[in-house]
Tab-separated table of C-alpha atoms in Angstrom:
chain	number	residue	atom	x	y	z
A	97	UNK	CA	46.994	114.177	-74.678
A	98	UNK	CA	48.744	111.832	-76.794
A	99	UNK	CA	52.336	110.665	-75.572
A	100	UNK	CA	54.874	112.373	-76.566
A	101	UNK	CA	57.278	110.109	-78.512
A	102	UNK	CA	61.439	110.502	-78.798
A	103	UNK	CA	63.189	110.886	-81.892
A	104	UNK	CA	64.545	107.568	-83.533
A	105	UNK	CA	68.230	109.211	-83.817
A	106	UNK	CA	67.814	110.360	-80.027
A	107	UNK	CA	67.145	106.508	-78.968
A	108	UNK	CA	69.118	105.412	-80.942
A	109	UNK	CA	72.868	107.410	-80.930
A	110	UNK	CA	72.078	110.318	-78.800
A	111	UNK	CA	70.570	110.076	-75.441
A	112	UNK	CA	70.676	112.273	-72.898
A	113	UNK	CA	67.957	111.647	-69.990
A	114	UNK	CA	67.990	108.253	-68.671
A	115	UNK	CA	64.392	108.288	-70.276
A	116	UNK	CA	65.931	108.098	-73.146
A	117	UNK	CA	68.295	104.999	-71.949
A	118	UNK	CA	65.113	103.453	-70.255
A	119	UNK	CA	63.402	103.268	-73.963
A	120	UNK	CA	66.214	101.983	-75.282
A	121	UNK	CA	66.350	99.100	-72.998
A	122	UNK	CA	62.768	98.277	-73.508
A	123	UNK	CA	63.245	98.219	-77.085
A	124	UNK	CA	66.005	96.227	-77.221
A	125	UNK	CA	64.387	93.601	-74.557
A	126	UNK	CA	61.049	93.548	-76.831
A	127	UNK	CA	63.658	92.820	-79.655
A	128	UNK	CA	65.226	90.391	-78.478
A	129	UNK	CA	63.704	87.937	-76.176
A	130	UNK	CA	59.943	88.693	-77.555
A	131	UNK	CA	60.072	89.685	-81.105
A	132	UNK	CA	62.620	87.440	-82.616
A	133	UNK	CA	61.353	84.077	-80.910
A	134	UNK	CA	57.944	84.927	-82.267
A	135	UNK	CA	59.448	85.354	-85.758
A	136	UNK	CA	61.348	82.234	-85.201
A	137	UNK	CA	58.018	80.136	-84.563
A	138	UNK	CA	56.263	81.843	-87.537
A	139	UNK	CA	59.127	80.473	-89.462
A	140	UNK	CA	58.620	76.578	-87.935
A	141	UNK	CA	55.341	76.849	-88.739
A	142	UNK	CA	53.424	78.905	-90.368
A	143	UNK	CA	53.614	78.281	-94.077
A	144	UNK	CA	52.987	81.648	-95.583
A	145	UNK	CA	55.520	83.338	-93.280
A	146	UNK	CA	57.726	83.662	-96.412
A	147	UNK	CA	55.395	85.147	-98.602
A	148	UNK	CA	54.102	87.495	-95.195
A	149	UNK	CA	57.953	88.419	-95.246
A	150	UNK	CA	58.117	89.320	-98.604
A	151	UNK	CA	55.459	92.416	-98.306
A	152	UNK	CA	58.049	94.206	-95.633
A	153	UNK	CA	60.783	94.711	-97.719
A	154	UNK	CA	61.834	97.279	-95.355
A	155	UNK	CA	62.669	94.590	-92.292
A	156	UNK	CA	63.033	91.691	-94.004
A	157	UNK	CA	66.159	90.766	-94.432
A	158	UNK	CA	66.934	91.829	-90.576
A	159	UNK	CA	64.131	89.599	-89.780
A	160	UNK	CA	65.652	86.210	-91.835
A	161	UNK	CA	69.214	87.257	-90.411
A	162	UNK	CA	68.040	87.014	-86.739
A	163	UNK	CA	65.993	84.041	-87.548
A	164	UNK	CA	69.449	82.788	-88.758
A	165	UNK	CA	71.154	83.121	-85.875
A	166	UNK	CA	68.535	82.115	-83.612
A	167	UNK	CA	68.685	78.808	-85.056
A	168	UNK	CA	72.083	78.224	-86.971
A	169	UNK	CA	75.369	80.662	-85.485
A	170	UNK	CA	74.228	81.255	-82.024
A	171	UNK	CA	71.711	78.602	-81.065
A	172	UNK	CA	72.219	77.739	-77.693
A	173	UNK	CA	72.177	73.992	-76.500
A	174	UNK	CA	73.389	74.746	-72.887
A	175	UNK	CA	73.324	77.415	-70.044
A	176	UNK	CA	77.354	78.305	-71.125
A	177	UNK	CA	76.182	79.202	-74.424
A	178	UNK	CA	73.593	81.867	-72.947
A	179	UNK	CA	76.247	83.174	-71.084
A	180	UNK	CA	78.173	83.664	-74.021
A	181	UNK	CA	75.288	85.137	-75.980
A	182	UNK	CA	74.914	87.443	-73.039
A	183	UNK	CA	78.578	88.767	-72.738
A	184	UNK	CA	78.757	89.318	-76.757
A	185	UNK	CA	75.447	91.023	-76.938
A	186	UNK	CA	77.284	93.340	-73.761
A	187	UNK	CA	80.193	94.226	-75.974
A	188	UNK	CA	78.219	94.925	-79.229
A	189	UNK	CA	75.972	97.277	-76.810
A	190	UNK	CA	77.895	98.673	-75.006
A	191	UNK	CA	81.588	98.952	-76.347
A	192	UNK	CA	81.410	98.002	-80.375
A	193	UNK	CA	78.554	99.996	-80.997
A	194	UNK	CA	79.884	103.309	-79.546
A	195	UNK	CA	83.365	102.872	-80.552
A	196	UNK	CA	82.100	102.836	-84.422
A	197	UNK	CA	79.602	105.759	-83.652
A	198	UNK	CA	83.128	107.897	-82.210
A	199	UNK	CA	84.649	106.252	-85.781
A	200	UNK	CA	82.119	107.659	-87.889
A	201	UNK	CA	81.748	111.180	-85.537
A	202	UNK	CA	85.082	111.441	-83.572
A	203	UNK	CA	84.946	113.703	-80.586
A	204	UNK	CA	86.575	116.866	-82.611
A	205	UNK	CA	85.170	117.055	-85.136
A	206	UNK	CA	83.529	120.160	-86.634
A	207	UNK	CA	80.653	120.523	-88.218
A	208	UNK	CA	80.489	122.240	-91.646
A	209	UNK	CA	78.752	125.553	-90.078
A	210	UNK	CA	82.211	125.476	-88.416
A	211	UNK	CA	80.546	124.120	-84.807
A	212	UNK	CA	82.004	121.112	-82.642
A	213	UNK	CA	79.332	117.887	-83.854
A	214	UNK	CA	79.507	117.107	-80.408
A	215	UNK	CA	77.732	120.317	-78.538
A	216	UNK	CA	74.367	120.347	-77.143
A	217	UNK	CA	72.210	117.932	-76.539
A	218	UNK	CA	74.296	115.413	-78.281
A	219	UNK	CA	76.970	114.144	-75.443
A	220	UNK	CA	80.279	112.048	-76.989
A	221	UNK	CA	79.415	108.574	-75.677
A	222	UNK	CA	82.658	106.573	-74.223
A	223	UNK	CA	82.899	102.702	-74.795
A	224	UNK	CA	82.738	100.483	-71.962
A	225	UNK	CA	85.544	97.346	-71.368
A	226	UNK	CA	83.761	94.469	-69.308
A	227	UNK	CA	84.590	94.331	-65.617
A	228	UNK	CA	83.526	91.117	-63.976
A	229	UNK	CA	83.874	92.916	-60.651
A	230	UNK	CA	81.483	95.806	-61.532
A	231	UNK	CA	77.719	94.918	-60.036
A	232	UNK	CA	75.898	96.453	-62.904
A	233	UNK	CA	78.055	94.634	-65.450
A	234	UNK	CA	77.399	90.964	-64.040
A	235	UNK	CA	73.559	92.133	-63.784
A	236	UNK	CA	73.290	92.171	-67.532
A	237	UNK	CA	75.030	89.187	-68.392
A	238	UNK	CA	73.146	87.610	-65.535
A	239	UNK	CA	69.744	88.709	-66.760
A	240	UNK	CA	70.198	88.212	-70.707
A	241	UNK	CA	71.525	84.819	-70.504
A	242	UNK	CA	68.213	83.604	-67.992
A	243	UNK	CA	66.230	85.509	-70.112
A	244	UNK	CA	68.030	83.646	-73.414
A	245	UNK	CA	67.498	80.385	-71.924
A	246	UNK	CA	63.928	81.222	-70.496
A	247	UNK	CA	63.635	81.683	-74.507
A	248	UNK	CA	65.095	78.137	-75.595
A	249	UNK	CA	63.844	75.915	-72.505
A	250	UNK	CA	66.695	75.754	-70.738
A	251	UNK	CA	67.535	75.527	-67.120
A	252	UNK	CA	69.088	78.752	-66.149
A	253	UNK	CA	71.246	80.222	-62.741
A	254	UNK	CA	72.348	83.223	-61.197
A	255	UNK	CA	75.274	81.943	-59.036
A	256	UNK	CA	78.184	84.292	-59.531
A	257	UNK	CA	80.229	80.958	-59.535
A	258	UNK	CA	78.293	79.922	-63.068
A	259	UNK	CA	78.808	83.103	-64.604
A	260	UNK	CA	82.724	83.902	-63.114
A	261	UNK	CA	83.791	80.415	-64.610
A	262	UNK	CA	82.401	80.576	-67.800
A	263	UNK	CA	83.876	84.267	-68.635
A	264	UNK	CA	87.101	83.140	-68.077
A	265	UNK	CA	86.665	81.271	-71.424
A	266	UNK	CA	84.412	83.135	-73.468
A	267	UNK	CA	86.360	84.711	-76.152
A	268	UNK	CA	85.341	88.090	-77.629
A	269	UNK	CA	86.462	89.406	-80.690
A	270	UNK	CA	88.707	92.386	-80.528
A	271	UNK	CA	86.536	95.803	-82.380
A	272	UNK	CA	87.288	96.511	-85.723
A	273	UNK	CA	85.769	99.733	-86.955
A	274	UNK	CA	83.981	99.329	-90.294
A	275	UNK	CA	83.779	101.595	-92.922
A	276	UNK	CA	81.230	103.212	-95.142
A	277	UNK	CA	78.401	102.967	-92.104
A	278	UNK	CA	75.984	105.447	-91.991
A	279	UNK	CA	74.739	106.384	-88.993
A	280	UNK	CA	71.147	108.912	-88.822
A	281	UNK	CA	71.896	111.963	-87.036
A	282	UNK	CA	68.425	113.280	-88.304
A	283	UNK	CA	64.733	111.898	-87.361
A	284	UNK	CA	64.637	112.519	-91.448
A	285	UNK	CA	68.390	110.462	-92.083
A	286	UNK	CA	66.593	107.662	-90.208
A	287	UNK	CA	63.465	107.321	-91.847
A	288	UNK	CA	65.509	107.018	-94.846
A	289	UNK	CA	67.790	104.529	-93.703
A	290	UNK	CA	64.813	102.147	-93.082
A	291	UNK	CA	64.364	102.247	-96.870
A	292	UNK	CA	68.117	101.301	-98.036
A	293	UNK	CA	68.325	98.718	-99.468
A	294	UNK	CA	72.067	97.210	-100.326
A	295	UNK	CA	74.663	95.814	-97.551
A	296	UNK	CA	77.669	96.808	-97.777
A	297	UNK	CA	76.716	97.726	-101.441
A	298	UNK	CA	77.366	94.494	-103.450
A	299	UNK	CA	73.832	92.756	-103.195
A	300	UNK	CA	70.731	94.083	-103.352
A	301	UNK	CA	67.718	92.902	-100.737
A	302	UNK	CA	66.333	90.227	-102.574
A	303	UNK	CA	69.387	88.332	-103.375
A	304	UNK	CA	70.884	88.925	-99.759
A	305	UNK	CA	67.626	87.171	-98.358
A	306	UNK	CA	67.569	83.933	-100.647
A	307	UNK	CA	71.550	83.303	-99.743
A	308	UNK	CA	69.750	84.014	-96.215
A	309	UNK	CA	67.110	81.483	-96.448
A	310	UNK	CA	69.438	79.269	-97.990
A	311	UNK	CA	71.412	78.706	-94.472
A	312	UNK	CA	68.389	78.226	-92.760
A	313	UNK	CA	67.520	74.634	-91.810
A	314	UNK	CA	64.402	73.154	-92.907
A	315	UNK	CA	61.050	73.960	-90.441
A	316	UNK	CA	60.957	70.077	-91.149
A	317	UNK	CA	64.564	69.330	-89.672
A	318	UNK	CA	63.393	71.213	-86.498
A	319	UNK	CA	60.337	69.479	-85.666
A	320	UNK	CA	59.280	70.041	-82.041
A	321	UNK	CA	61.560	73.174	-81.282
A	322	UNK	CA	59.453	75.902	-80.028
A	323	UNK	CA	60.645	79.115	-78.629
A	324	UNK	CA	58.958	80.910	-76.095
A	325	UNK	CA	58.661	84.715	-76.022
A	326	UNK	CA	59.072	86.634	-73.253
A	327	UNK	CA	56.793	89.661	-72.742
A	328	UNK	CA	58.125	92.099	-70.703
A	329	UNK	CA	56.175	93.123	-67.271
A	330	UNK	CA	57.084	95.839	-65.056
A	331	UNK	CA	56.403	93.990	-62.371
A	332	UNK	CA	58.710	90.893	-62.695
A	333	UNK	CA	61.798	91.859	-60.816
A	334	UNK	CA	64.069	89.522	-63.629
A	335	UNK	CA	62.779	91.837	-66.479
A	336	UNK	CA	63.615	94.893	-64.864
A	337	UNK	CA	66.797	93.200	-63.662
A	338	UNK	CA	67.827	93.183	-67.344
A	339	UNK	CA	66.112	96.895	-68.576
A	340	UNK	CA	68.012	98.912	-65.533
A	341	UNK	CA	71.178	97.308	-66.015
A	342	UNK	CA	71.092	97.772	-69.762
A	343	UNK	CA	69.834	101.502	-69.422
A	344	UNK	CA	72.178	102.072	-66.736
A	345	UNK	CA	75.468	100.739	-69.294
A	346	UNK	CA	73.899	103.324	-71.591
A	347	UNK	CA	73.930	105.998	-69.353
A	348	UNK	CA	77.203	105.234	-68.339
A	349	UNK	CA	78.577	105.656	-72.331
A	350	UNK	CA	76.579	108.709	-72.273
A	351	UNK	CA	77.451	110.210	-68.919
A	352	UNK	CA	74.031	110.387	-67.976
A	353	UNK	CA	72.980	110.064	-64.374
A	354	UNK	CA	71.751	106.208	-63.570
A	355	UNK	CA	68.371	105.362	-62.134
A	356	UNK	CA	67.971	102.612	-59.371
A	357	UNK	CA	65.373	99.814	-60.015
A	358	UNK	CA	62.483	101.564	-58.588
A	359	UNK	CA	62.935	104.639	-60.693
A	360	UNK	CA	63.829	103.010	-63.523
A	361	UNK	CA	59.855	100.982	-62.903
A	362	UNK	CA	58.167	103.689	-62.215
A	363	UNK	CA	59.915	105.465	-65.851
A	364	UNK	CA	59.873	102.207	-67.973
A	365	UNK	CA	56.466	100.866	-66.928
A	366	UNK	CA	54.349	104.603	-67.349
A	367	UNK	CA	53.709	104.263	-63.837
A	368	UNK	CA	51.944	107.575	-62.714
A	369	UNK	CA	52.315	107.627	-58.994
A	370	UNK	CA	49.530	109.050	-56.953
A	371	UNK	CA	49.459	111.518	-54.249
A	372	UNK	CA	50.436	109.779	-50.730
A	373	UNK	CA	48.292	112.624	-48.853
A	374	UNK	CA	45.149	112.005	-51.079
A	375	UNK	CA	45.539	107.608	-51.020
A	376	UNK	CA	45.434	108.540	-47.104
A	377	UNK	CA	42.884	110.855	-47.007
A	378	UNK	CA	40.707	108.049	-49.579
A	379	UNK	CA	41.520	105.501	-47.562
A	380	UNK	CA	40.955	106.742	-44.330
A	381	UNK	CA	36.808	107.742	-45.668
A	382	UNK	CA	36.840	104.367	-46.465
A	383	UNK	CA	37.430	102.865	-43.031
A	384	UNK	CA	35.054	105.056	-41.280
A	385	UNK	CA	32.360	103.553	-43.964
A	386	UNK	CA	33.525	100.157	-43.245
A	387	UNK	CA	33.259	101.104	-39.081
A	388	UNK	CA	29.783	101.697	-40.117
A	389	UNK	CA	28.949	98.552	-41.590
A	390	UNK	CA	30.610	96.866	-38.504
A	391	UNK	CA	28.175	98.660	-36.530
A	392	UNK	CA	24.908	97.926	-38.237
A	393	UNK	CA	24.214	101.714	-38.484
A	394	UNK	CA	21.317	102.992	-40.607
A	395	UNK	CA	21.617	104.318	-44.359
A	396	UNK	CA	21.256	107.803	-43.282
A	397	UNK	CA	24.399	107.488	-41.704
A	398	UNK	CA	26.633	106.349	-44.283
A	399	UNK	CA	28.414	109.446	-46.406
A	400	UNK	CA	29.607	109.511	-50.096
A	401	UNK	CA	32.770	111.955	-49.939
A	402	UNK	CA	33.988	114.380	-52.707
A	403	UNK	CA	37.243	115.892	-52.267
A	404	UNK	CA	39.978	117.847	-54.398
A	405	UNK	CA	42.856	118.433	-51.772
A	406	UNK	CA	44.170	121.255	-54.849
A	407	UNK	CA	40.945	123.633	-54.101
A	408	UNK	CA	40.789	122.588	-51.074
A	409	UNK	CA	37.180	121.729	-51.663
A	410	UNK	CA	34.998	118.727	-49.434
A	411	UNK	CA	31.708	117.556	-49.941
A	412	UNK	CA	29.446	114.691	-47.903
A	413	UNK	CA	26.057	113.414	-49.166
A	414	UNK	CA	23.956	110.699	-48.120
A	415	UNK	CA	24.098	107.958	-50.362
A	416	UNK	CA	20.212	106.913	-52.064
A	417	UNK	CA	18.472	103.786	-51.403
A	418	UNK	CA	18.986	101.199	-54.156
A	419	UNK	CA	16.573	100.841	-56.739
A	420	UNK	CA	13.653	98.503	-55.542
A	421	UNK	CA	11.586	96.091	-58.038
A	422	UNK	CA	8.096	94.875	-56.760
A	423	UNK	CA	6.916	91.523	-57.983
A	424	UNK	CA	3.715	90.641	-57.127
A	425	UNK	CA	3.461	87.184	-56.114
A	426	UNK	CA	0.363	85.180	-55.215
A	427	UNK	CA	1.074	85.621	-50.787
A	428	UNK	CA	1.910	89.678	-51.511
A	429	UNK	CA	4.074	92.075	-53.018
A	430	UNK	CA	7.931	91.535	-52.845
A	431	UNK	CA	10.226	94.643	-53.177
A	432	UNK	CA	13.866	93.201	-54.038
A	433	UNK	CA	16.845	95.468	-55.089
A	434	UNK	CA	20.055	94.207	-57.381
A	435	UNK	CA	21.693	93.187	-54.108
A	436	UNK	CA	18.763	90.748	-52.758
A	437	UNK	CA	19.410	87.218	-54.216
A	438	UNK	CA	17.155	83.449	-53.895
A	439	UNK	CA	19.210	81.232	-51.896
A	440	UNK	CA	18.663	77.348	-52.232
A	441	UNK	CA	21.156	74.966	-50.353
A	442	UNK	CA	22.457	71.752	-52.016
A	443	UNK	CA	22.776	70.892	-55.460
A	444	UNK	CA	18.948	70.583	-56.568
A	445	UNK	CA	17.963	68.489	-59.261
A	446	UNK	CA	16.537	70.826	-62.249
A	447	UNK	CA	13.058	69.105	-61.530
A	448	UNK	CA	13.575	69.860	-58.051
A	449	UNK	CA	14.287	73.753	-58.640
A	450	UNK	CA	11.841	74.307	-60.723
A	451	UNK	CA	8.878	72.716	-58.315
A	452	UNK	CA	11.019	75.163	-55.355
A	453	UNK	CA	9.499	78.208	-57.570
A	454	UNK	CA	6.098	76.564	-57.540
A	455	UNK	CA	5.399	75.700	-54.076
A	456	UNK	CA	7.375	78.943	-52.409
A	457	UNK	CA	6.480	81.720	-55.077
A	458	UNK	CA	3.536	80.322	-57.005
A	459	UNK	CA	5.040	81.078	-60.344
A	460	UNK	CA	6.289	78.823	-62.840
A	461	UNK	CA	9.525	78.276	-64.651
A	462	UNK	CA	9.570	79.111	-68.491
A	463	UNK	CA	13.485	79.644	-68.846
A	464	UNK	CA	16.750	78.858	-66.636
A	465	UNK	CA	20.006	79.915	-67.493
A	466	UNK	CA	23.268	80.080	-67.118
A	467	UNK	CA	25.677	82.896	-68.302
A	468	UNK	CA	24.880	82.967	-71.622
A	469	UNK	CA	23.461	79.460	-71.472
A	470	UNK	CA	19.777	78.149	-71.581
A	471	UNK	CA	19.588	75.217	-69.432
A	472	UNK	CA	15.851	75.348	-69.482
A	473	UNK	CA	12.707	76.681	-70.866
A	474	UNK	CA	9.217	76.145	-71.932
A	475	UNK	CA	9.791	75.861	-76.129
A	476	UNK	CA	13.133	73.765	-75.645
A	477	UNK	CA	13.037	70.199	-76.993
A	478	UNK	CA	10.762	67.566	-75.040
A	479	UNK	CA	13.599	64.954	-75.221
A	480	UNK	CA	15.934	67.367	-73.586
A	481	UNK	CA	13.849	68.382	-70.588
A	482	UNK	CA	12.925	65.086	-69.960
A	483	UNK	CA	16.897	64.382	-70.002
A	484	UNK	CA	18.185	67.211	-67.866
A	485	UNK	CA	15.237	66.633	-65.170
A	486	UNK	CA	16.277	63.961	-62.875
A	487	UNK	CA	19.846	65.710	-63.238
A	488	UNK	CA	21.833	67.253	-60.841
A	489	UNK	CA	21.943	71.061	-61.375
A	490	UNK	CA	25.987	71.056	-61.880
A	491	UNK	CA	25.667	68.014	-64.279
A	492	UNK	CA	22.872	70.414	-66.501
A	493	UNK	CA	25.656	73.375	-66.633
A	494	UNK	CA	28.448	70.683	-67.548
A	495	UNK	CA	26.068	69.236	-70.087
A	496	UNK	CA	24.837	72.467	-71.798
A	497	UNK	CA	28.252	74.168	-71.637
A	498	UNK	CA	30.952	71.705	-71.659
A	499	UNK	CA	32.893	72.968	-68.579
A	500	UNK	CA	32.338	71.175	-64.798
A	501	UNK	CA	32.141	73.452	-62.026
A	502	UNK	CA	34.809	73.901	-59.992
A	503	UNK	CA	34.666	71.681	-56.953
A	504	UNK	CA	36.056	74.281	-54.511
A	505	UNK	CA	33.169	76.579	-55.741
A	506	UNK	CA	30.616	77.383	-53.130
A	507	UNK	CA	27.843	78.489	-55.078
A	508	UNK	CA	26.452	78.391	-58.807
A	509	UNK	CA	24.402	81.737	-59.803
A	510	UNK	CA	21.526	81.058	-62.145
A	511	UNK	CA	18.823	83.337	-63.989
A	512	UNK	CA	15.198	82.733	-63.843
A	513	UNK	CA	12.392	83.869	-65.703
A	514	UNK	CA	9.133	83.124	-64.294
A	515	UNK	CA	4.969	83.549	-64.720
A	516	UNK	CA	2.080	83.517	-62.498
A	517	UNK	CA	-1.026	81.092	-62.840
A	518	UNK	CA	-2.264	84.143	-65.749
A	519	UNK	CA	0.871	83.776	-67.468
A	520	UNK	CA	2.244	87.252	-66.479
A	521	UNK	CA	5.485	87.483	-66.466
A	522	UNK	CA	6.908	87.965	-62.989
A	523	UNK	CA	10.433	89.359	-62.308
A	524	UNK	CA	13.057	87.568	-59.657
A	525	UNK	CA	16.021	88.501	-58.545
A	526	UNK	CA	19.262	85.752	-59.340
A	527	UNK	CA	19.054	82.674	-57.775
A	528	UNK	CA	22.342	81.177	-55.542
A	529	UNK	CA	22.438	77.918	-55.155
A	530	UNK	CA	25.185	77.116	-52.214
A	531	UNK	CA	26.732	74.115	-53.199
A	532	UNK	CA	29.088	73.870	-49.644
């Protein structure tokens, strides 16, 4: 079934499952440390970025103004100015944000059906005031600035010591509520909102963006300045450093129980976790197999298992013989399966592997490849055989492909396609040439 997705209004002014908090956190980490760098480098340099920008009239402007002050009013040029970055971005999150939401909505007030706005679903967030001493606080700072200067190539840190100095003089702004901001309390307000087009009512779009673009400094000016995106991955512990800490501040304005990191992975990465009694049950079939193999035993004593612990309901069948081939080669028939392979030692010359075919099987070579390569065969150039023969067969791959074997590979896998003395063709299985 399709995922089910949460309303835009519900991300993004009233939460109330740490789901909610969770998506929140990944959107604002895409946002920030992966969408707006790659914006940034389409700006440097990609010449129709401009003219791209002007068909999302929607988004543009946001777009130029972040470009703006990823490379003019908050570019950093050292690890303090990360840090900095970091604690704003905490008090526009986490304390500016809310406090104008309670502006707009304050806690008492009543709907015009004559119910409290605040009922339901809808919880009255609190602002939060930075506390250096509080672990989840110093987790977000810590993981937005690394992530910032992961962004702009520059050495980052997570010593307390760094990031206790350089709060004691970062300066923030005191809140000052503005007015006229709407803020969607409908799925329907917000879909309109992403079609307004004035700020603060006294320019329109266009004109907003060219005094914009105007502040921006030539792609020119910034030759060799290259941002690097970061994509977010469950699985890298400094990523969900940053999401749980940021979900965690949200639940916190929210009064929503927090999730630890492991929770907040499983939630934030769509991890569906499976069954511990069925993985054990799995794996332990698996290691009486393996016994088997240990063992030498027969095929009629191997098993395939089917099980559904839910039913219950177990099943064991003998597995089938692979499917055989049977060439028929001038001493006898040969009956290979998938699984058999020709093994030559030492790196053959391609004159040298193809007389191997004729003296051991009889047959001879019309076409040798590799991958999707042709490195020899019957109706290819006379110039080029005569080239490739005396050659080594890892200097024919390099030659046809362009890329040297790796010299820590053991073996090279090659296809062959082969005739008898009537010109039948003759199936083989690969060939494996061990190298070391």
């Amino acid at each position: 079934p399709p995922e089910k997705s949460i309303p835009v209004c519900t991300l993004k002014n009233f939460p109330h499952q740490i789901e909610h908090t969770l998506q929140w956190a990944r959107d604002l980490f895409e946002g920030v440390f992966k969408q707006v760098p790659e914006d940034v480098n389409k700006y440097l340099t990609d010449l129709n970025f401009m003219t791209q920008l002007q068909q999302q009239q929607n988004t543009k402007l946001d777009t130029l103004k972040k470009v703006r002050e990823s490379l003019v009013t908050t570019r950093p040029n050292s690890f303090y100015d990360c840090i900095t970055f970091a604690r704003l971005g905490f008090q526009e999150s986490f304390h500016n944000s809310i406090a104008q939401l309670l502006h707009n909505f304050p806690v008492d007030q009543i709907t015009s059906t004559g119910t409290p706005f605040w009922s339901g679903s809808k919880r009255p967030p609190q602002p939060l005031n930075f506390d250096e001493t509080d672990a989840t606080h110093m987790a977000y700072v810590k993981a937005s600035a690394n992530l910032r200067a992961t962004n702009y190539g520059i050495e980052g840190s997570w010593e307390d010591g760094v990031f206790l100095e350089a709060l004691k003089n970062i300066s923030v702004p005191a809140f000052v509520p503005k007015e006229g901001v709407k803020i969607a309390v409908t799925t329907e307000e917000a879909e309109a909102d992403k079609a307004g087009n004035a700020e603060d009512g006294l320019l329109d779009v266009d004109a907003q963006c060219d005094a914009v673009v105007s502040q921006l400094p030539s792609p020119d000016s910034l030759q060799g300045l290259v941002l690097t995106p970061v994509e977010f991955d469950k699985d890298i512990d400094e990523h969900m450093e940053f999401v749980t800490a940021c979900s965690n501040l949200r639940a916190r304005n929210y009064k929503i129980p927090e999730a630890d990191m492991l929770r907040s992975r499983l939630i934030a990465g769509k991890i569906i976790p499976a069954i511990a009694t069925t993985t054990a049950l799995v794996t332990g079939l698996v290691c009486i197999e393996l016994i088997k193999v240990v063992q030498g035993k027969p095929l009629e004593a191997y098993k395939n298992g089917f099980v559904n612990l839910a039913i219950p309901m177990f099943a064991f069948s003998e597995p089938s013989e692979p499917a055989k081939t049977v060439s028929k080669l001038s001493k006898g028939d040969w009956k290979w399966t998938a699984w058999d392979k020709i093994d030559v030692k030492g790196d053959l010359t391609l004159s040298q592997l193809i007389d191997f075919f004729q003296d051991e099987y009889g047959l001879e070579v019309t076409m040798l490849s590799y991958g999707v390569s042709i490195l020899y065969s019957f109706f290819q150039n006379k110039k080029k055989t005569k080239e490739r023969m005396p050659m080594p067969m890892t200097k024919v791959v390099e030659t046809v492909t362009g890329n040297p074997i790796n010299s820590n590979q053991k073996y090279v896998i090659f296809e062959v396609m082969c005739s008898d003395e009537e010109g039948e063709d003759v199936d083989l299985p690969s060939v494996r040439m061990i190298l070391q």
